[in-house]
């Protein structure tokens, strides 16, 4: 897959709850999509009045049925403290998708993500380093 970066590990926080997701960055995807497990573990699903489908060229079609708003995320050792809406959906293709979070153009722009193609490291213009306490 060209211009696709991953896998990445993403930590997601909602109030006192935490979960992680194996993610991939796909700049050609117009929206970001997470699997239902994310909204179940964070207890943050807001069911939509009407489902709709999103096509991501590299992975197929996804049926979006909910939105999950998270308080902050951690990507590559950086904390992004922005309330973020993530579309929750399931793949309509029969093949197995090995990622739990597809980071599309909406979150790339909102989080100010920059991918260093030489090192594969991800940076955010909106982040601060994660503080480790021992």
PDB file of C-alpha atoms in Angstrom:
ATOM      1  CA  UNK A   1       0.000   0.000   0.000  1.00  0.00           C
ATOM      2  CA  UNK A   2       1.547   3.254  -1.133  1.00  0.00           C
ATOM      3  CA  UNK A   3       1.556   6.302   1.167  1.00  0.00           C
ATOM      4  CA  UNK A   4       0.351   4.216   4.084  1.00  0.00           C
ATOM      5  CA  UNK A   5       2.173   4.372   7.404  1.00  0.00           C
ATOM      6  CA  UNK A   6       1.905   1.778  10.108  1.00  0.00           C
ATOM      7  CA  UNK A   7       1.344  -0.174  12.088  1.00  0.00           C
ATOM      8  CA  UNK A   8       1.186   2.301  14.974  1.00  0.00           C
ATOM      9  CA  UNK A   9      -0.055   1.845  18.523  1.00  0.00           C
ATOM     10  CA  UNK A  10      -2.587   4.419  19.665  1.00  0.00           C
ATOM     11  CA  UNK A  11      -3.697   4.850  23.273  1.00  0.00           C
ATOM     12  CA  UNK A  12      -7.209   6.282  23.655  1.00  0.00           C
ATOM     13  CA  UNK A  13      -8.650   7.854  26.821  1.00  0.00           C
ATOM     14  CA  UNK A  14     -12.229   8.668  27.796  1.00  0.00           C
ATOM     15  CA  UNK A  15     -12.701   9.947  31.362  1.00  0.00           C
ATOM     16  CA  UNK A  16     -10.956   7.335  33.548  1.00  0.00           C
ATOM     17  CA  UNK A  17     -11.112   4.580  30.901  1.00  0.00           C
ATOM     18  CA  UNK A  18      -8.269   3.581  28.571  1.00  0.00           C
ATOM     19  CA  UNK A  19      -7.853   1.289  25.598  1.00  0.00           C
ATOM     20  CA  UNK A  20      -5.332   0.883  22.845  1.00  0.00           C
ATOM     21  CA  UNK A  21      -5.654   0.164  19.162  1.00  0.00           C
ATOM     22  CA  UNK A  22      -3.345  -1.086  16.460  1.00  0.00           C
ATOM     23  CA  UNK A  23      -3.615   1.627  13.859  1.00  0.00           C
ATOM     24  CA  UNK A  24      -2.563   2.653  10.395  1.00  0.00           C
ATOM     25  CA  UNK A  25      -2.300   6.100   8.818  1.00  0.00           C
ATOM     26  CA  UNK A  26      -3.917   6.364   5.383  1.00  0.00           C
ATOM     27  CA  UNK A  27      -3.807   9.961   4.059  1.00  0.00           C
ATOM     28  CA  UNK A  28      -6.157   9.124   1.159  1.00  0.00           C
ATOM     29  CA  UNK A  29      -8.955   8.090   3.581  1.00  0.00           C
ATOM     30  CA  UNK A  30     -11.309  11.036   4.074  1.00  0.00           C
ATOM     31  CA  UNK A  31     -12.466   9.916   7.543  1.00  0.00           C
ATOM     32  CA  UNK A  32     -10.982   7.916  10.381  1.00  0.00           C
ATOM     33  CA  UNK A  33     -12.650   4.658  11.389  1.00  0.00           C
ATOM     34  CA  UNK A  34     -12.336   2.607  14.572  1.00  0.00           C
ATOM     35  CA  UNK A  35     -13.643  -0.866  15.342  1.00  0.00           C
ATOM     36  CA  UNK A  36     -16.579  -1.393  17.741  1.00  0.00           C
ATOM     37  CA  UNK A  37     -14.251  -2.724  20.470  1.00  0.00           C
ATOM     38  CA  UNK A  38     -12.892   0.803  20.988  1.00  0.00           C
ATOM     39  CA  UNK A  39     -16.300   2.291  21.769  1.00  0.00           C
ATOM     40  CA  UNK A  40     -17.272  -0.714  23.908  1.00  0.00           C
ATOM     41  CA  UNK A  41     -14.172  -0.528  26.107  1.00  0.00           C
ATOM     42  CA  UNK A  42     -14.363   3.264  26.432  1.00  0.00           C
ATOM     43  CA  UNK A  43     -18.173   3.192  26.782  1.00  0.00           C
ATOM     44  CA  UNK A  44     -18.435   6.151  24.447  1.00  0.00           C
ATOM     45  CA  UNK A  45     -20.623   5.058  21.525  1.00  0.00           C
ATOM     46  CA  UNK A  46     -23.168   7.556  20.288  1.00  0.00           C
ATOM     47  CA  UNK A  47     -25.336   5.574  17.865  1.00  0.00           C
ATOM     48  CA  UNK A  48     -26.164   7.460  14.677  1.00  0.00           C
ATOM     49  CA  UNK A  49     -29.753   7.919  13.521  1.00  0.00           C
ATOM     50  CA  UNK A  50     -28.776   6.553  10.134  1.00  0.00           C
ATOM     51  CA  UNK A  51     -25.853   4.355   9.115  1.00  0.00           C
ATOM     52  CA  UNK A  52     -23.724   5.236   6.127  1.00  0.00           C
ATOM     53  CA  UNK A  53     -20.839   3.703   4.205  1.00  0.00           C
ATOM     54  CA  UNK A  54     -17.311   4.989   3.704  1.00  0.00           C
ATOM     55  CA  UNK A  55     -14.989   3.604   1.054  1.00  0.00           C
ATOM     56  CA  UNK A  56     -11.276   3.442   1.803  1.00  0.00           C
ATOM     57  CA  UNK A  57      -9.446   2.436  -1.365  1.00  0.00           C
ATOM     58  CA  UNK A  58      -6.725   0.440   0.403  1.00  0.00           C
ATOM     59  CA  UNK A  59      -9.048  -1.529   2.711  1.00  0.00           C
ATOM     60  CA  UNK A  60     -12.571  -1.601   1.272  1.00  0.00           C
ATOM     61  CA  UNK A  61     -15.932  -0.316   2.473  1.00  0.00           C
ATOM     62  CA  UNK A  62     -16.919   0.333   6.090  1.00  0.00           C
ATOM     63  CA  UNK A  63     -20.439   0.702   7.487  1.00  0.00           C
ATOM     64  CA  UNK A  64     -20.400   3.564  10.024  1.00  0.00           C
ATOM     65  CA  UNK A  65     -23.023   3.250  12.767  1.00  0.00           C
ATOM     66  CA  UNK A  66     -21.674   5.286  15.719  1.00  0.00           C
ATOM     67  CA  UNK A  67     -19.296   8.020  16.820  1.00  0.00           C
ATOM     68  CA  UNK A  68     -16.978   7.812  19.835  1.00  0.00           C
ATOM     69  CA  UNK A  69     -15.556  10.989  21.369  1.00  0.00           C
ATOM     70  CA  UNK A  70     -12.257  10.512  23.206  1.00  0.00           C
ATOM     71  CA  UNK A  71     -10.597  13.033  25.540  1.00  0.00           C
ATOM     72  CA  UNK A  72      -6.986  12.454  24.517  1.00  0.00           C
ATOM     73  CA  UNK A  73      -4.721  10.058  22.655  1.00  0.00           C
ATOM     74  CA  UNK A  74      -1.124   8.900  22.813  1.00  0.00           C
ATOM     75  CA  UNK A  75       0.747   8.215  19.583  1.00  0.00           C
ATOM     76  CA  UNK A  76       4.440   7.340  19.444  1.00  0.00           C
ATOM     77  CA  UNK A  77       5.154   8.663  22.953  1.00  0.00           C
ATOM     78  CA  UNK A  78       3.290  11.923  22.423  1.00  0.00           C
ATOM     79  CA  UNK A  79       0.084  12.960  24.150  1.00  0.00           C
ATOM     80  CA  UNK A  80      -2.503  14.846  22.118  1.00  0.00           C
ATOM     81  CA  UNK A  81      -5.015  16.432  24.503  1.00  0.00           C
ATOM     82  CA  UNK A  82      -7.797  17.268  22.065  1.00  0.00           C
ATOM     83  CA  UNK A  83     -11.355  15.952  22.275  1.00  0.00           C
ATOM     84  CA  UNK A  84     -11.653  13.865  19.146  1.00  0.00           C
ATOM     85  CA  UNK A  85     -14.588  12.211  17.397  1.00  0.00           C
ATOM     86  CA  UNK A  86     -13.819   8.826  15.857  1.00  0.00           C
ATOM     87  CA  UNK A  87     -16.267   7.108  13.500  1.00  0.00           C
ATOM     88  CA  UNK A  88     -17.078   3.557  14.607  1.00  0.00           C
ATOM     89  CA  UNK A  89     -17.833   0.978  11.947  1.00  0.00           C
ATOM     90  CA  UNK A  90     -17.360  -2.501  10.589  1.00  0.00           C
ATOM     91  CA  UNK A  91     -15.836  -3.681   7.338  1.00  0.00           C
ATOM     92  CA  UNK A  92     -18.300  -4.916   4.728  1.00  0.00           C
ATOM     93  CA  UNK A  93     -15.595  -6.884   2.920  1.00  0.00           C
ATOM     94  CA  UNK A  94     -15.004 -10.523   3.756  1.00  0.00           C
ATOM     95  CA  UNK A  95     -11.264 -10.193   4.166  1.00  0.00           C
ATOM     96  CA  UNK A  96      -9.862  -9.700   7.643  1.00  0.00           C
ATOM     97  CA  UNK A  97      -8.675  -6.178   8.463  1.00  0.00           C
ATOM     98  CA  UNK A  98      -5.696  -6.338  10.816  1.00  0.00           C
ATOM     99  CA  UNK A  99      -6.049  -2.768  12.107  1.00  0.00           C
ATOM    100  CA  UNK A 100      -8.401  -1.425  14.767  1.00  0.00           C
ATOM    101  CA  UNK A 101      -8.034   2.270  13.954  1.00  0.00           C
ATOM    102  CA  UNK A 102      -7.651   3.812  10.528  1.00  0.00           C
ATOM    103  CA  UNK A 103      -6.319   7.356  10.858  1.00  0.00           C
ATOM    104  CA  UNK A 104      -7.569   9.301   7.860  1.00  0.00           C
ATOM    105  CA  UNK A 105      -7.184  12.843   6.562  1.00  0.00           C
ATOM    106  CA  UNK A 106      -9.603  14.294   9.161  1.00  0.00           C
ATOM    107  CA  UNK A 107      -7.429  13.270  12.135  1.00  0.00           C
ATOM    108  CA  UNK A 108      -4.134  13.839  10.313  1.00  0.00           C
ATOM    109  CA  UNK A 109      -5.128  17.496   9.925  1.00  0.00           C
ATOM    110  CA  UNK A 110      -6.837  17.869  13.332  1.00  0.00           C
ATOM    111  CA  UNK A 111      -3.922  16.341  15.263  1.00  0.00           C
ATOM    112  CA  UNK A 112      -1.315  18.042  13.053  1.00  0.00           C
ATOM    113  CA  UNK A 113       0.394  14.744  12.258  1.00  0.00           C
ATOM    114  CA  UNK A 114       3.647  14.696  10.334  1.00  0.00           C
ATOM    115  CA  UNK A 115       5.211  11.405   9.256  1.00  0.00           C
ATOM    116  CA  UNK A 116       8.984  11.288   8.763  1.00  0.00           C
ATOM    117  CA  UNK A 117       9.249   8.928   5.807  1.00  0.00           C
ATOM    118  CA  UNK A 118      12.934   8.202   6.465  1.00  0.00           C
ATOM    119  CA  UNK A 119      12.564   7.072  10.069  1.00  0.00           C
ATOM    120  CA  UNK A 120       8.872   6.157  10.061  1.00  0.00           C
ATOM    121  CA  UNK A 121       8.371   8.278  13.206  1.00  0.00           C
ATOM    122  CA  UNK A 122       5.192  10.236  13.690  1.00  0.00           C
ATOM    123  CA  UNK A 123       5.121  13.732  15.161  1.00  0.00           C
ATOM    124  CA  UNK A 124       2.201  15.946  16.074  1.00  0.00           C
ATOM    125  CA  UNK A 125       2.173  19.733  16.071  1.00  0.00           C
ATOM    126  CA  UNK A 126      -0.453  19.578  18.861  1.00  0.00           C
ATOM    127  CA  UNK A 127       1.302  17.168  21.220  1.00  0.00           C
ATOM    128  CA  UNK A 128       3.462  17.184  24.289  1.00  0.00           C
ATOM    129  CA  UNK A 129       5.787  14.376  25.399  1.00  0.00           C
ATOM    130  CA  UNK A 130       4.331  11.724  27.683  1.00  0.00           C
ATOM    131  CA  UNK A 131       5.649  12.175  31.219  1.00  0.00           C
ATOM    132  CA  UNK A 132       6.865   8.930  32.770  1.00  0.00           C
ATOM    133  CA  UNK A 133       6.629   8.679  36.554  1.00  0.00           C
ATOM    134  CA  UNK A 134       8.453   6.007  38.512  1.00  0.00           C
TER     135      UNK A 134
END
